[in-house]
Coordinates of C-alpha atoms in Angstrom, one line a residue:
M671 CA 118.7 95.9 119.2
A672 CA 115.0 94.9 118.5
A673 CA 114.2 91.5 116.1
P674 CA 113.6 92.5 112.7
L675 CA 110.0 93.1 111.7
I676 CA 109.1 91.9 108.2
L677 CA 105.7 93.8 106.5
V678 CA 103.4 92.1 104.2
S679 CA 101.3 94.3 102.5
A680 CA 98.6 92.4 99.6
S681 CA 96.7 94.4 97.0
P682 CA 94.9 92.8 94.3
G683 CA 97.3 91.5 91.8
E684 CA 100.4 92.2 93.6
Q685 CA 102.3 91.4 96.8
R686 CA 105.0 93.3 98.8
T687 CA 107.7 93.0 101.0
A688 CA 109.7 94.9 103.5
L689 CA 112.5 93.5 106.3
L690 CA 112.6 96.3 108.7
A691 CA 115.8 96.7 111.5
D692 CA 115.7 98.8 114.2
G693 CA 112.6 101.0 112.0
R694 CA 114.9 101.5 109.0
L695 CA 114.1 99.6 105.4
E696 CA 116.6 96.9 104.7
A697 CA 115.1 95.1 102.0
A698 CA 112.1 95.7 100.0
F699 CA 110.4 93.3 97.4
I700 CA 107.6 93.7 95.1
E701 CA 106.0 90.3 93.6
R702 CA 103.3 89.9 91.1
P703 CA 101.8 86.5 92.2
A704 CA 100.4 85.7 88.8
R705 CA 103.7 85.7 87.0
P706 CA 106.2 85.2 89.8
E707 CA 109.9 85.7 89.4
G708 CA 111.0 82.0 89.7
I709 CA 113.5 82.3 92.0
G710 CA 114.0 78.8 93.9
D711 CA 111.5 77.0 91.3
L712 CA 112.1 73.3 90.4
H713 CA 111.9 72.3 86.9
I714 CA 112.0 69.2 84.0
A715 CA 113.6 70.9 81.7
R716 CA 115.2 68.8 78.2
L717 CA 119.1 69.8 76.8
A718 CA 118.0 72.1 73.8
A719 CA 121.6 73.4 72.8
R720 CA 125.7 73.4 74.1
A721 CA 127.1 76.7 73.9
P722 CA 130.6 75.9 74.4
A723 CA 131.7 80.0 74.0
M724 CA 129.7 80.6 77.1
A725 CA 130.5 77.6 79.5
G726 CA 127.0 76.5 79.6
A727 CA 123.8 75.0 78.2
F728 CA 120.4 76.3 76.9
L729 CA 117.3 74.9 78.5
A730 CA 114.0 74.3 76.8
M731 CA 111.5 74.8 80.1
A732 CA 107.3 74.9 80.4
G733 CA 105.5 77.9 78.1
G734 CA 108.2 78.1 75.9
E735 CA 110.7 79.8 78.2
T736 CA 114.5 79.2 77.9
G737 CA 117.0 78.8 80.8
F738 CA 120.7 78.9 80.9
L739 CA 122.7 76.1 82.7
P740 CA 126.2 76.6 83.2
D741 CA 128.8 74.1 83.1
S742 CA 129.5 74.6 86.5
A743 CA 126.1 74.3 88.3
G744 CA 125.7 71.1 86.3
A745 CA 125.6 71.2 82.3
K746 CA 129.3 69.7 82.0
G747 CA 129.4 66.0 80.5
R748 CA 125.6 66.3 79.6
G749 CA 124.5 65.8 75.8
E750 CA 121.7 66.9 73.8
G751 CA 117.9 66.2 74.4
E752 CA 118.9 65.1 78.0
W753 CA 116.0 65.9 80.5
L754 CA 117.3 67.2 83.7
R755 CA 115.9 68.0 87.1
V756 CA 116.4 72.3 87.7
A757 CA 116.0 74.8 90.1
V758 CA 116.3 78.3 89.1
T759 CA 118.8 80.3 91.3
R760 CA 118.7 83.9 89.1
A761 CA 115.2 85.1 87.7
A762 CA 114.7 86.1 83.9
Q763 CA 116.1 90.0 84.0
G764 CA 117.7 91.9 80.9
G765 CA 116.5 90.2 78.1
K766 CA 117.5 87.1 79.3
G767 CA 116.2 83.8 79.9
P768 CA 116.7 82.4 84.1
R769 CA 119.9 81.0 85.2
L770 CA 119.6 77.1 86.0
A771 CA 121.1 74.5 88.7
L772 CA 120.9 70.9 88.2
R773 CA 119.2 69.3 91.2
P774 CA 119.5 65.3 91.9
G775 CA 116.4 63.7 93.0
D776 CA 114.9 60.2 92.6
G777 CA 115.3 58.5 89.4
A778 CA 116.0 59.9 86.1
P779 CA 113.8 62.4 85.1
E780 CA 111.8 62.6 82.0
G781 CA 109.7 64.8 80.3
P782 CA 107.4 67.0 79.1
P783 CA 109.3 70.1 80.4
R784 CA 106.7 71.1 83.4
L785 CA 106.8 73.0 87.0
L786 CA 107.3 70.7 90.2
A787 CA 107.6 72.5 92.5
R788 CA 107.2 76.9 93.6
G789 CA 110.0 78.6 95.1
P790 CA 109.5 80.5 98.6
D791 CA 108.0 84.1 97.9
A792 CA 109.6 87.0 99.2
P793 CA 108.3 86.8 103.1
L794 CA 109.6 82.9 103.7
R795 CA 112.9 84.2 102.2
L796 CA 113.5 86.7 104.4
A797 CA 112.3 84.6 107.7
A798 CA 114.7 82.3 106.4
A799 CA 117.1 84.1 106.6
H800 CA 116.4 86.4 110.1
P801 CA 114.8 83.0 111.7
T802 CA 114.1 85.9 114.6
A803 CA 112.6 88.2 112.3
L804 CA 108.4 88.8 112.9
L805 CA 105.6 88.8 110.8
R806 CA 103.0 91.1 110.2
T807 CA 100.8 91.0 107.2
D808 CA 97.0 92.8 106.4
D809 CA 95.4 90.0 104.1
A810 CA 93.7 86.9 105.9
A811 CA 94.8 84.5 103.6
S812 CA 98.7 85.8 103.4
A813 CA 98.4 85.4 107.5
A814 CA 97.1 81.3 106.9
R815 CA 99.7 80.5 104.9
L816 CA 102.6 82.1 106.5
R817 CA 101.1 80.4 110.1
A818 CA 101.4 77.2 108.3
A819 CA 104.7 77.7 106.7
L820 CA 106.3 79.5 109.9
G821 CA 103.8 79.0 113.2
P822 CA 101.1 81.2 114.6
E823 CA 103.7 82.4 116.8
R824 CA 105.9 84.1 113.9
V825 CA 102.7 85.3 112.5
A826 CA 100.8 88.5 113.1
F827 CA 97.2 89.3 111.2
S828 CA 96.7 93.2 111.4
T829 CA 93.6 94.6 110.1
A830 CA 95.2 98.4 109.5
P831 CA 97.6 98.1 106.6
A832 CA 100.9 97.0 106.4
F833 CA 103.1 99.4 105.4
D834 CA 102.2 103.0 106.8
D835 CA 102.7 106.8 105.3
A836 CA 106.8 106.2 105.6
L837 CA 107.3 102.9 104.3
E838 CA 104.8 104.1 101.6
T839 CA 106.7 106.9 100.8
A840 CA 110.3 104.6 100.9
F841 CA 108.7 102.1 98.4
D842 CA 107.4 105.0 96.3
L843 CA 111.1 106.4 96.4
L844 CA 112.8 102.7 94.9
A845 CA 110.7 103.6 91.9
S846 CA 112.4 107.4 91.3
P847 CA 115.4 107.7 90.0
E848 CA 116.0 110.6 92.1
V849 CA 117.4 110.1 96.3
P850 CA 117.4 112.6 98.7
L851 CA 120.6 112.9 101.0
E852 CA 120.2 113.6 104.6
G853 CA 122.0 117.6 104.8
G854 CA 121.1 118.5 101.1
G855 CA 122.5 117.1 97.4
R856 CA 121.2 114.0 95.8
L857 CA 121.7 110.8 93.9
T858 CA 120.5 110.2 90.2
I859 CA 120.4 106.4 89.4
H860 CA 120.5 105.7 85.8
P861 CA 120.2 101.7 84.8
T862 CA 121.0 100.8 81.4
P863 CA 121.4 98.0 79.6
A864 CA 125.4 97.9 80.2
L865 CA 125.9 99.0 83.7
V866 CA 124.0 101.4 86.6
A867 CA 125.3 104.8 86.7
I868 CA 124.8 106.3 89.9
D869 CA 125.5 110.1 89.9
I870 CA 126.0 111.9 93.6
D871 CA 125.1 115.6 93.5
A872 CA 126.1 117.8 96.4
G873 CA 123.6 119.9 96.4
S874 CA 124.2 123.2 98.0
A875 CA 127.4 122.1 99.2
A876 CA 128.5 122.1 96.1
G877 CA 130.1 125.9 96.1
R878 CA 132.0 125.0 99.0
R879 CA 135.6 125.6 99.3
D880 CA 135.1 122.7 102.4
A881 CA 137.6 119.8 101.3
A882 CA 136.8 118.1 104.3
A883 CA 132.9 119.2 103.8
H884 CA 132.8 117.6 100.2
R885 CA 134.7 114.4 101.6
A886 CA 131.9 114.0 104.7
L887 CA 129.1 114.4 101.7
N888 CA 130.5 112.3 99.3
T889 CA 131.5 109.4 102.4
A890 CA 127.7 109.6 103.8
A891 CA 126.3 109.4 99.7
L892 CA 128.3 106.3 99.4
A893 CA 126.6 104.3 102.4
E894 CA 123.3 105.4 100.9
A895 CA 124.3 104.3 97.4
A896 CA 124.9 101.0 98.3
R897 CA 122.0 100.7 100.5
Q898 CA 119.7 101.6 97.6
I899 CA 121.8 99.4 95.0
R900 CA 120.6 96.3 97.6
L901 CA 117.0 97.8 98.3
R902 CA 117.0 98.0 94.5
H903 CA 118.7 94.8 93.3
L904 CA 120.8 96.4 91.1
A905 CA 123.1 94.3 89.7
G906 CA 126.1 93.9 87.1
A907 CA 129.1 96.9 86.4
I908 CA 127.9 99.6 88.3
L909 CA 129.6 102.8 88.8
I910 CA 129.7 105.9 90.8
D911 CA 130.5 109.8 90.5
M912 CA 131.5 111.5 93.3
A913 CA 130.6 115.3 93.7
G914 CA 133.6 117.9 94.1
L915 CA 136.9 116.1 94.5
A916 CA 139.1 116.0 92.1
V917 CA 140.2 112.0 90.6
A918 CA 143.5 111.9 92.6
R919 CA 141.3 112.5 96.2
R920 CA 138.6 110.4 95.2
K921 CA 140.8 107.3 95.7
A922 CA 140.7 108.2 99.5
L923 CA 137.3 107.2 100.0
L924 CA 137.8 103.6 98.7
P925 CA 138.1 102.4 102.5
A926 CA 134.1 104.1 103.2
M927 CA 132.8 102.5 99.8
A928 CA 134.2 99.1 101.0
E929 CA 132.6 99.3 104.5
A930 CA 129.6 100.4 102.6
A931 CA 129.7 97.5 100.7
A932 CA 130.8 94.8 103.9
P933 CA 127.1 94.5 104.5
D934 CA 125.9 93.2 100.9
P935 CA 127.4 89.9 100.1
D936 CA 127.0 90.1 96.6
L937 CA 128.6 93.5 96.2
R938 CA 132.2 94.1 95.5
L939 CA 133.9 96.3 95.3
I940 CA 136.2 96.5 91.9
G941 CA 138.4 100.2 92.3
L942 CA 138.9 103.1 91.1
T943 CA 138.6 103.4 87.1
G944 CA 140.6 106.2 85.2
L945 CA 138.5 108.9 85.3
G946 CA 137.9 108.2 88.8
L947 CA 134.7 107.0 88.8
I948 CA 134.1 103.6 91.7
E949 CA 133.6 100.3 90.3
L950 CA 131.8 98.0 91.7
Q951 CA 130.3 94.6 90.7
R952 CA 126.7 93.3 92.4
R953 CA 125.9 89.5 91.2
R954 CA 122.6 89.4 89.6
T955 CA 119.8 87.2 91.6
H956 CA 116.6 89.0 91.9
R957 CA 114.9 91.1 89.0
P958 CA 116.3 94.9 89.6
W959 CA 113.3 97.2 91.0
H960 CA 113.2 99.5 88.0
E961 CA 112.7 96.1 85.2
V962 CA 109.3 95.3 87.8
V963 CA 107.8 98.2 88.2
G964 CA 109.3 100.0 84.7
L965 CA 111.2 103.3 84.7
P966 CA 109.1 106.1 85.1
P967 CA 106.4 103.5 86.3
S968 CA 104.4 101.0 83.9
P969 CA 100.5 101.3 82.4
L970 CA 100.5 98.1 84.4
S971 CA 102.4 99.5 87.8
R972 CA 100.0 102.5 87.9
G973 CA 96.9 100.5 87.7
L974 CA 98.0 98.1 90.1
L975 CA 98.3 101.1 92.5
A976 CA 95.5 102.4 91.5
L977 CA 93.8 99.4 92.3
R978 CA 95.5 99.4 95.6
R979 CA 94.3 102.5 96.6
G980 CA 91.1 102.1 95.5
L981 CA 90.8 99.4 97.7
R982 CA 91.6 101.3 100.9
D983 CA 89.2 104.4 99.9
A984 CA 86.5 101.5 99.2
A985 CA 86.7 100.2 102.5
A986 CA 85.1 103.7 104.0
R987 CA 82.2 103.7 101.6
P988 CA 81.0 99.8 101.6
G989 CA 78.2 99.3 99.3
A990 CA 79.3 102.3 96.7
P991 CA 79.6 102.0 92.9
L992 CA 83.3 102.5 91.6
T993 CA 84.8 103.7 89.1
L994 CA 88.8 103.5 87.7
T995 CA 89.1 106.4 85.7
A996 CA 93.0 105.7 83.6
S997 CA 94.1 105.7 80.1
P998 CA 93.7 103.1 78.0
A999 CA 96.9 101.6 78.3
V1000 CA 96.6 101.4 82.0
L1001 CA 93.2 99.7 81.5
A1002 CA 94.1 97.1 79.1
A1003 CA 97.4 96.7 81.0
L1004 CA 94.6 95.9 84.1
R1005 CA 92.8 93.7 82.0
D1006 CA 95.5 92.3 80.8
W1007 CA 97.0 91.1 84.0
P1008 CA 95.4 87.3 85.5
G1009 CA 93.4 88.4 88.8
A1010 CA 94.1 91.8 89.7
L1011 CA 90.4 93.2 88.7
E1012 CA 89.3 89.6 89.9
E1013 CA 90.5 90.5 93.5
F1014 CA 89.0 94.3 93.2
H1015 CA 85.9 92.8 92.6
R1016 CA 85.8 90.1 95.7
A1017 CA 87.5 92.7 98.1
A1018 CA 85.2 96.4 97.1
G1019 CA 82.4 94.8 94.7
P1020 CA 82.2 95.9 90.7
L1021 CA 84.6 98.1 89.1
H1022 CA 83.0 100.5 86.4
L1023 CA 86.3 101.0 84.2
R1024 CA 86.3 104.7 82.1
P1025 CA 89.0 105.3 79.7
D1026 CA 90.4 108.9 79.7
P1027 CA 92.7 109.4 77.3
L1028 CA 94.1 113.0 79.0
C1029 CA 94.9 111.2 81.9
P1030 CA 98.4 112.0 83.4
P1031 CA 100.3 109.4 84.7
G1032 CA 100.2 109.2 87.7
Q1033 CA 97.1 110.7 88.3
E1034 CA 95.0 107.3 87.6
H1035 CA 92.2 106.8 90.6
V1036 CA 89.2 104.6 92.0
H1037 CA 86.0 106.7 93.1
A1038 CA 82.1 106.5 94.0
G1039 CA 80.0 107.1 90.7

């Protein structure tokens, strides 16, 4: 078995990281360095209010953010107004602030609230979790940073894009609610504030009366559902509705679901609901994909995608004047996002922004002229 490969693609305002094992995508991250999700960040924070009903306390952090420190992670016995040294263990998500854990240090911490150190980003986290993995990036600055942390023998710089067309397509698919299945059928993924619902559609097999075929399709679909849950960082309560099986027969697929969930230590199979839905629960850590990218993709995501594609096209026409045509909402999002337009300028030269109120979502583009 070949060693895993970690690919890091840098573009204006964004860093994308993929873990490939035997050529198959096994982990995927989109990070926006101007506003990192903060996993592993070390802070000095003040205990602002006890929350006995929640078995923890709320902490005031730098920048006006509020984090939650559970009693089990260090809040027990601490009083309001006390300064604490804490680390972020779960990113802010779903409208809730970050989850924290107490961290020891030299001396008693004192205010004001402040960030002491950033935690590792996705390439460094994956490199630590997969010590035999090699890393390849298409960004010289990223290569230098990663070599300093991991050693030059593990990190390669590539003048070609780190992501090939197949990997670009795989990342695009993670931003879509629909996932095609081999042999027909599809998954449809519906995140809601309360839970994530996943529907298995049998496609062309829906009209068949072959119970073995339906079982095989559902078994394959459950394996892909577990993979999509992991890749998209879905968490909390998750329900899966199987295709073409009577409720009484669905229990027989629980072993297949357990096997599919086993490689993910954060994913737990609860069982079958009264309506015959498979119930899962996954621990929250990273922001889910749909909150980062948007579902459908947000104006910022569409703008950063246009910059990324435009940067590659600009390399073929060095020195040509460039224009980004996009809706006013997309252009406003790019102007408000720290560093993205400046990074594009440094790499490709000035970029004229042309608002087009009629520009359809997904049609934003950088062009010469």
